Amino acid sequence: MPMIDLNRLNRMADEYLTEWNEQYAKPLRNYWGQRTVLQLRYAMQMAACGMAREEDIAAALAAAWADFQNQGAITRETCGAVEHLLQPLAAAAKSITLLCIGHAHIDMNWMWSYDETVSVTLDTFRTMLDLMDEYPDYTFAQSQASVYEIVAKHDPAMLAEIIKRVHEGRWEVTASTWVEADRNMPNAESMARHFLYTRQYLAELLSIDPATLDLDYEPDTFGHHQNVPEILTDAGVKYYYHCRGSEGPLLYRWQAPSGRSVISYREPLWYNWTMDGRCAMIAPQFCKDYGLNVALRVYGVGDHGGGPTRRDLEKIIDMNSWPIFPRYKFGTYHEFYQAAEQIKAQLPVVSGELNFIFDGCYTTQTRIKRDNRLGENNLFEAEAVGAISSLVLKRPYPGADYKQAWKNILFNQFHDILPGSGTADTREYAMGLYQQAFALTNSRRTSALRAIADQIDSSPLTITEDISLSRSEGAGVGFPTASGGLSRYGRHAGLRRLFMVWNPLPCERTEVCELTIWDWQGDASRMQFQDSQGHVAPHQLITSGVHEYWGHLYHTVLVQVRVPATGYETLVLNELPAQELSAAGLGPRIIGEPDFTLENEYLTVAVSRQDGTLVSLTDKETGRNYADPHSPLSIFRLIEEDPQQGMTAWVVGPYKKIRSLHENIRFTGRQDGPVRKSLTWTAEFGNQSELTVTLALDRGERQLRLDVAVKWQEIGTAKTGVPQLNLLLPISYACPFFQYDIPMGAIKREPHHFDVPASSYALAANPSGRSLMLVSDSKYGFRGSEEGLSITLIRSSFDPDPWPEVGAHQIRLAIALTDSGREAGQIARAFCHPFSTVAMRKPQTGSLPMQQSLFRLIDGETCVSAIKLAEDGKGLTVRLYSMAEDTVRTTLRFWQKPQKAVLTDLMEKEAESDDPVQIIDNDVIFPVKPYGIQTVKIIF
């Protein structure tokens, strides 16, 4: 029985397939050689799958080899002879269809500015439309709502042509999201808005059924969290396409912890590919493995657009005529996924996250990452207070403004913008979009909060005061919005000042808030704060009124206050009567021992007077010290990464050198008051960089805050490496796993010696007591390993942006103790959503009491993702997700009794439920499935 000599086939393949550029130099010679070799190889793949016998191929290979040896090339005659010998295989070869889908991967602002992105989009689409005119069977697919918006804004005439092709079925819209976004760092609500706004926009723009947008096309996304299928399903998305993040099955059902799943296809080759015939080699095995007769081939020049070329289309037409090759067909993704639907029950099931790759992308370009987190948090708070104030006070809801702010945030979540793998132009455009988003969000949020404050009935607080010489109204305009916060400008006068403290979260909290007191003429030592019930609120003066801000002076005061869930409390500042000065404590009499201990009701923290590290962190309830006796608890480090792997924006290199930044510190500040105990130290390092750390322990908290200010002047190069600022927490107990928060929940991971993504915290699990956790307001790259728990704060990668981080950075961190993973999420949310304060005008009459909860979540197993006015403007939309293993009966309590409540999907369409929503007094009660997402619409 003749057998295949693979050496002969491989030698011919080397001649005709290895250097594809030869086809430009010797097109005629190479064409017949390529055609012959590719058909022989395809026949071999058929034989490997039982579709042909090797002995039927041996004679054809021998004939090709003989001519190759004798003539030095495979000629047209040789190809004809080989095809004749292989003719018995033709029917089986053509039983497989290769669906060829034209695609142009367009990166948003990756290595270029936005104006170039516009040009790339328009030029690419012009080419595609021209090719469609010439090739009547040619089909093309394009994702990303943002590129359609570009066409609508910059070439409306072209948009009309695209709409025509869309309705012909030749231009397939594969956009479920505003951009092909990162899937680890955006929160769950960001994903929800990608689907919601993309469907709304494209359905109207292109006059298509929004239900047809059921494919989430993410070819280049750098990883995918485990709850993606849950969110996709709730948004009506059935199919997922990706390339990175997995080495498992090519076609599978990706299942979320909730049990919901989507049909997913992992690109086996690449999404930027020329149509050269090699892709046919995977088709027989793929079809055998999955019981299909169709395979998928995505082709077209990409990244910088371009799309399929004329040569690609001619090759498809030509290869379809080869007798021993699959049937080549211009097709669509939906043809492929509809075939996959028929075998859905037989597909392998994959659960869990599809990670990891490109760990540098969790920390590179820290300003972009900070503003993404801040933008998401601000929008959550702005929409909530905007919707509630609209319903309570009958004021307009600025939904269009919030939507525009969201679109700015969503655009910047593109997988080369938020991950930081772009150039300086990329960053500059992103930062401009963030500034616009913050202006929209914070101005509307401020307006809503002031509207509530202006309706608080504070008339019982009225006093007679001479305010004719006041300078405080209008003082501090714009302060401190530069850091992303709300304006705290002065709206009142005199010694009595009123403030509304707003709690954006749906649970009651007792925490410390910060007030700015403008041009107050009283004695700061006699300040007193009281809540609406007349109870004295503990306070602490942080800065006195000698600080000047654009012609005005201010005090900064910390006040501990209890604020009801998604509601407010009124604080009153008065000046206490003067008291006779005591002689005690007027001056030092003996030498005092400097105290480097911070202590409150729950924790005692000892700080090394030599280097500022944490010598101990003791849980006063249990007496347990969480610092390792052989190593301090917190260590700021300057790390030098080895850059030899390249792609420094994407990849964290191996650690070459690690230097502690505690070697030569200076203590530069101390606070020892009734509300906050703090120590501040400063260290210089590197290229005149400076690190200032304030360790603060607030009253009533089981966490140590670290406010970090960095003047970063470190620059990475291929010669010197990549400098990195890092914080390490050595763990003093055996840690079986680390827990990280991810969109819509949390995940347990084993130790890794590379950075992994988390939304805001990482926890080192402690099986015998409270666990240590590290919380951040703006960082995503954590590392849990045998060394301990660390967080990458700043990295000076140098390609493609050589100077991504130079400048000033403000970072908020916390080291906390927690009893459970569930509590860890609560700690992190409170840390990222501090109280807001609004200066009130003089005492007034109003329709609202001085303290009130407007919305409350009565449930320990679900989290609120969004509170907004419904898309149709009728009622309130609340979105939640569950972290429980069982169905949870969730209760939402409102300021008044609702008239009606219904469950909806993410698109806010009413959903069927076997367990109807109940309304009892002011409560709305409904089920949330295990690990599921649930939206409810409430009408008042």
mmCIF file of C-alpha atoms in Angstrom, residues 574-791:
data_model
loop_
_atom_site.group_PDB
_atom_site.id
_atom_site.type_symbol
_atom_site.label_atom_id
_atom_site.label_comp_id
_atom_site.label_asym_id
_atom_site.label_seq_id
_atom_site.Cartn_x
_atom_site.Cartn_y
_atom_site.Cartn_z
ATOM 1 C CA ASN A 574 -21.993 77.034 65.308
ATOM 2 C CA GLU A 575 -19.430 78.924 67.351
ATOM 3 C CA LEU A 576 -19.492 77.901 71.014
ATOM 4 C CA PRO A 577 -19.425 80.630 73.666
ATOM 5 C CA ALA A 578 -15.986 81.733 74.753
ATOM 6 C CA GLN A 579 -14.599 80.002 77.835
ATOM 7 C CA GLU A 580 -12.027 81.106 80.354
ATOM 8 C CA LEU A 581 -8.579 80.015 79.213
ATOM 9 C CA SER A 582 -7.001 77.384 81.420
ATOM 10 C CA ALA A 583 -3.336 77.668 82.298
ATOM 11 C CA ALA A 584 -2.880 73.946 81.859
ATOM 12 C CA GLY A 585 -1.251 72.875 78.636
ATOM 13 C CA LEU A 586 -0.031 76.321 77.590
ATOM 14 C CA GLY A 587 3.464 75.121 76.844
ATOM 15 C CA PRO A 588 5.875 72.196 77.183
ATOM 16 C CA ARG A 589 7.314 71.521 80.644
ATOM 17 C CA ILE A 590 9.118 68.220 80.103
ATOM 18 C CA ILE A 591 10.566 66.189 77.261
ATOM 19 C CA GLY A 592 7.846 64.073 75.612
ATOM 20 C CA GLU A 593 8.302 60.749 73.880
ATOM 21 C CA PRO A 594 7.163 61.112 70.231
ATOM 22 C CA ASP A 595 4.215 58.839 69.546
ATOM 23 C CA PHE A 596 4.243 56.795 66.331
ATOM 24 C CA THR A 597 1.082 54.877 67.127
ATOM 25 C CA LEU A 598 -2.314 55.353 65.457
ATOM 26 C CA GLU A 599 -5.285 53.980 67.357
ATOM 27 C CA ASN A 600 -9.096 53.982 67.233
ATOM 28 C CA GLU A 601 -11.870 51.722 68.535
ATOM 29 C CA TYR A 602 -10.883 48.812 66.311
ATOM 30 C CA LEU A 603 -7.214 49.023 65.359
ATOM 31 C CA THR A 604 -3.837 49.853 66.796
ATOM 32 C CA VAL A 605 -1.193 50.625 64.213
ATOM 33 C CA ALA A 606 2.452 51.038 65.173
ATOM 34 C CA VAL A 607 4.618 52.900 62.669
ATOM 35 C CA SER A 608 8.391 52.562 62.605
ATOM 36 C CA ARG A 609 10.004 55.852 63.559
ATOM 37 C CA GLN A 610 13.036 54.873 61.476
ATOM 38 C CA ASP A 611 11.453 54.130 58.112
ATOM 39 C CA GLY A 612 7.671 54.666 58.281
ATOM 40 C CA THR A 613 6.743 51.028 57.687
ATOM 41 C CA LEU A 614 4.007 49.362 59.719
ATOM 42 C CA VAL A 615 5.548 47.492 62.619
ATOM 43 C CA SER A 616 2.173 46.147 63.691
ATOM 44 C CA LEU A 617 -1.479 46.278 62.806
ATOM 45 C CA THR A 618 -3.472 44.858 65.680
ATOM 46 C CA ASP A 619 -7.138 43.934 65.704
ATOM 47 C CA LYS A 620 -8.168 45.164 69.166
ATOM 48 C CA GLU A 621 -11.161 42.830 69.311
ATOM 49 C CA THR A 622 -9.063 39.673 68.910
ATOM 50 C CA GLY A 623 -5.645 40.969 69.885
ATOM 51 C CA ARG A 624 -4.177 39.559 66.676
ATOM 52 C CA ASN A 625 -1.273 41.386 65.030
ATOM 53 C CA TYR A 626 -1.374 41.120 61.240
ATOM 54 C CA ALA A 627 2.200 42.242 60.666
ATOM 55 C CA ASP A 628 4.873 39.630 60.105
ATOM 56 C CA PRO A 629 7.388 39.834 62.977
ATOM 57 C CA HIS A 630 10.175 39.329 60.434
ATOM 58 C CA SER A 631 8.927 41.915 57.938
ATOM 59 C CA PRO A 632 7.026 45.217 58.144
ATOM 60 C CA LEU A 633 3.451 45.148 56.870
ATOM 61 C CA SER A 634 3.602 47.796 54.167
ATOM 62 C CA ILE A 635 6.548 48.423 51.891
ATOM 63 C CA PHE A 636 6.634 50.994 49.106
ATOM 64 C CA ARG A 637 9.125 49.816 46.516
ATOM 65 C CA LEU A 638 10.838 51.109 43.390
ATOM 66 C CA ILE A 639 11.135 48.160 41.019
ATOM 67 C CA GLU A 640 13.174 47.954 37.857
ATOM 68 C CA GLU A 641 11.533 45.689 35.282
ATOM 69 C CA ASP A 642 13.517 43.889 32.609
ATOM 70 C CA PRO A 643 12.264 45.286 29.265
ATOM 71 C CA GLN A 644 13.720 42.576 27.054
ATOM 72 C CA GLN A 645 10.330 41.011 26.327
ATOM 73 C CA GLY A 646 9.352 44.250 24.605
ATOM 74 C CA MET A 647 5.815 45.681 24.407
ATOM 75 C CA THR A 648 6.401 47.401 27.746
ATOM 76 C CA ALA A 649 2.961 49.032 27.745
ATOM 77 C CA TRP A 650 1.408 45.575 27.530
ATOM 78 C CA VAL A 651 3.810 43.410 29.529
ATOM 79 C CA VAL A 652 5.180 43.711 33.066
ATOM 80 C CA GLY A 653 8.758 42.496 32.748
ATOM 81 C CA PRO A 654 10.581 40.300 35.268
ATOM 82 C CA TYR A 655 11.751 42.188 38.341
ATOM 83 C CA LYS A 656 15.495 42.890 38.038
ATOM 84 C CA LYS A 657 16.017 45.202 41.005
ATOM 85 C CA ILE A 658 13.804 45.989 43.995
ATOM 86 C CA ARG A 659 14.578 48.922 46.251
ATOM 87 C CA SER A 660 12.694 49.922 49.370
ATOM 88 C CA LEU A 661 11.641 53.576 49.392
ATOM 89 C CA HIS A 662 11.696 53.643 53.207
ATOM 90 C CA GLU A 663 15.466 53.958 53.467
ATOM 91 C CA ASN A 664 15.664 57.722 53.878
ATOM 92 C CA ILE A 665 12.257 59.114 54.823
ATOM 93 C CA ARG A 666 11.315 62.334 56.624
ATOM 94 C CA PHE A 667 8.237 62.628 58.816
ATOM 95 C CA THR A 668 6.519 65.799 57.650
ATOM 96 C CA GLY A 669 3.134 65.864 59.395
ATOM 97 C CA ARG A 670 0.977 64.520 62.178
ATOM 98 C CA GLN A 671 -2.699 64.772 63.164
ATOM 99 C CA ASP A 672 -3.893 63.532 66.542
ATOM 100 C CA GLY A 673 -7.498 64.545 66.892
ATOM 101 C CA PRO A 674 -10.812 63.009 67.905
ATOM 102 C CA VAL A 675 -11.719 62.054 64.316
ATOM 103 C CA ARG A 676 -8.438 61.195 62.599
ATOM 104 C CA LYS A 677 -4.997 60.040 63.682
ATOM 105 C CA SER A 678 -2.416 60.385 60.963
ATOM 106 C CA LEU A 679 1.280 60.418 60.188
ATOM 107 C CA THR A 680 2.839 61.776 57.004
ATOM 108 C CA TRP A 681 6.264 60.940 55.639
ATOM 109 C CA THR A 682 8.143 61.910 52.502
ATOM 110 C CA ALA A 683 10.932 60.222 50.548
ATOM 111 C CA GLU A 684 12.941 61.324 47.537
ATOM 112 C CA PHE A 685 14.101 58.738 45.020
ATOM 113 C CA GLY A 686 15.264 58.136 41.485
ATOM 114 C CA ASN A 687 15.331 61.083 39.110
ATOM 115 C CA GLN A 688 14.276 63.700 41.706
ATOM 116 C CA SER A 689 10.942 61.961 42.191
ATOM 117 C CA GLU A 690 9.128 62.333 45.489
ATOM 118 C CA LEU A 691 6.734 60.113 47.419
ATOM 119 C CA THR A 692 4.532 61.471 50.207
ATOM 120 C CA VAL A 693 2.399 59.048 52.182
ATOM 121 C CA THR A 694 -0.197 59.927 54.823
ATOM 122 C CA LEU A 695 -1.216 57.021 57.043
ATOM 123 C CA ALA A 696 -4.643 57.877 58.480
ATOM 124 C CA LEU A 697 -6.856 56.005 60.921
ATOM 125 C CA ASP A 698 -10.349 57.474 61.161
ATOM 126 C CA ARG A 699 -12.770 57.130 64.000
ATOM 127 C CA GLY A 700 -15.033 54.100 63.677
ATOM 128 C CA GLU A 701 -13.207 52.432 60.790
ATOM 129 C CA ARG A 702 -11.499 49.046 60.555
ATOM 130 C CA GLN A 703 -9.139 50.254 57.860
ATOM 131 C CA LEU A 704 -5.940 52.256 57.573
ATOM 132 C CA ARG A 705 -6.053 54.795 54.791
ATOM 133 C CA LEU A 706 -2.983 55.602 52.718
ATOM 134 C CA ASP A 707 -3.192 58.879 50.842
ATOM 135 C CA VAL A 708 -0.308 58.819 48.390
ATOM 136 C CA ALA A 709 1.026 61.844 46.517
ATOM 137 C CA VAL A 710 3.725 61.179 43.954
ATOM 138 C CA LYS A 711 5.861 63.529 41.919
ATOM 139 C CA TRP A 712 6.940 60.993 39.326
ATOM 140 C CA GLN A 713 9.867 61.817 37.072
ATOM 141 C CA GLU A 714 11.014 58.319 36.187
ATOM 142 C CA ILE A 715 11.399 57.426 32.516
ATOM 143 C CA GLY A 716 11.810 53.931 31.151
ATOM 144 C CA THR A 717 14.171 52.985 28.335
ATOM 145 C CA ALA A 718 15.352 49.805 26.664
ATOM 146 C CA LYS A 719 18.742 50.242 28.377
ATOM 147 C CA THR A 720 17.677 51.166 31.894
ATOM 148 C CA GLY A 721 14.461 49.150 32.155
ATOM 149 C CA VAL A 722 10.940 50.047 33.266
ATOM 150 C CA PRO A 723 10.686 51.796 36.652
ATOM 151 C CA GLN A 724 7.662 50.810 38.717
ATOM 152 C CA LEU A 725 6.184 52.142 41.956
ATOM 153 C CA ASN A 726 4.747 49.278 43.969
ATOM 154 C CA LEU A 727 3.205 48.634 47.379
ATOM 155 C CA LEU A 728 3.706 45.231 49.023
ATOM 156 C CA LEU A 729 1.828 43.794 52.001
ATOM 157 C CA PRO A 730 3.592 40.698 53.331
ATOM 158 C CA ILE A 731 1.024 38.256 54.727
ATOM 159 C CA SER A 732 1.680 36.792 58.171
ATOM 160 C CA TYR A 733 -0.719 33.849 57.851
ATOM 161 C CA ALA A 734 -1.172 30.909 55.509
ATOM 162 C CA CYS A 735 -3.247 32.141 52.575
ATOM 163 C CA PRO A 736 -4.964 29.397 50.520
ATOM 164 C CA PHE A 737 -6.220 31.773 47.838
ATOM 165 C CA PHE A 738 -6.686 35.423 46.950
ATOM 166 C CA GLN A 739 -10.040 37.046 46.229
ATOM 167 C CA TYR A 740 -10.475 39.924 43.799
ATOM 168 C CA ASP A 741 -13.543 41.914 42.865
ATOM 169 C CA ILE A 742 -14.551 41.755 39.226
ATOM 170 C CA PRO A 743 -17.540 43.192 37.368
ATOM 171 C CA MET A 744 -20.701 41.784 38.944
ATOM 172 C CA GLY A 745 -19.013 39.945 41.777
ATOM 173 C CA ALA A 746 -15.768 38.471 43.018
ATOM 174 C CA ILE A 747 -13.452 35.642 42.046
ATOM 175 C CA LYS A 748 -10.990 33.414 43.860
ATOM 176 C CA ARG A 749 -7.602 32.908 42.233
ATOM 177 C CA GLU A 750 -4.563 30.904 43.133
ATOM 178 C CA PRO A 751 -1.231 32.706 43.671
ATOM 179 C CA HIS A 752 0.335 34.143 40.519
ATOM 180 C CA HIS A 753 3.686 35.757 39.884
ATOM 181 C CA PHE A 754 2.152 38.284 37.514
ATOM 182 C CA ASP A 755 -0.398 41.073 37.877
ATOM 183 C CA VAL A 756 -4.069 40.156 37.624
ATOM 184 C CA PRO A 757 -7.064 42.458 37.179
ATOM 185 C CA ALA A 758 -9.406 43.579 39.945
ATOM 186 C CA SER A 759 -12.008 46.327 40.033
ATOM 187 C CA SER A 760 -10.949 47.870 43.340
ATOM 188 C CA TYR A 761 -9.632 45.368 45.886
ATOM 189 C CA ALA A 762 -7.645 42.220 46.521
ATOM 190 C CA LEU A 763 -8.063 40.062 49.621
ATOM 191 C CA ALA A 764 -5.664 37.526 51.094
ATOM 192 C CA ALA A 765 -7.977 34.821 52.442
ATOM 193 C CA ASN A 766 -7.413 33.874 56.069
ATOM 194 C CA PRO A 767 -9.018 30.582 57.132
ATOM 195 C CA SER A 768 -8.478 31.336 60.840
ATOM 196 C CA GLY A 769 -9.586 34.922 61.313
ATOM 197 C CA ARG A 770 -10.158 38.233 59.630
ATOM 198 C CA SER A 771 -8.545 38.675 56.241
ATOM 199 C CA LEU A 772 -6.301 41.498 55.093
ATOM 200 C CA MET A 773 -7.430 43.357 52.025
ATOM 201 C CA LEU A 774 -5.957 46.117 49.904
ATOM 202 C CA VAL A 775 -8.334 48.687 48.379
ATOM 203 C CA SER A 776 -7.660 51.262 45.677
ATOM 204 C CA ASP A 777 -9.700 54.120 44.273
ATOM 205 C CA SER A 778 -8.044 54.013 40.842
ATOM 206 C CA LYS A 779 -5.815 50.947 40.313
ATOM 207 C CA TYR A 780 -6.583 47.655 38.610
ATOM 208 C CA GLY A 781 -3.337 45.625 38.720
ATOM 209 C CA PHE A 782 -2.904 43.452 41.830
ATOM 210 C CA ARG A 783 -0.624 40.509 42.533
ATOM 211 C CA GLY A 784 -1.240 37.821 45.125
ATOM 212 C CA SER A 785 1.695 35.464 45.556
ATOM 213 C CA GLU A 786 3.810 33.738 48.179
ATOM 214 C CA GLU A 787 5.571 37.081 48.649
ATOM 215 C CA GLY A 788 2.323 38.698 49.780
ATOM 216 C CA LEU A 789 -0.302 41.020 48.362
ATOM 217 C CA SER A 790 0.955 43.830 46.132
ATOM 218 C CA ILE A 791 -0.421 46.526 43.872
#
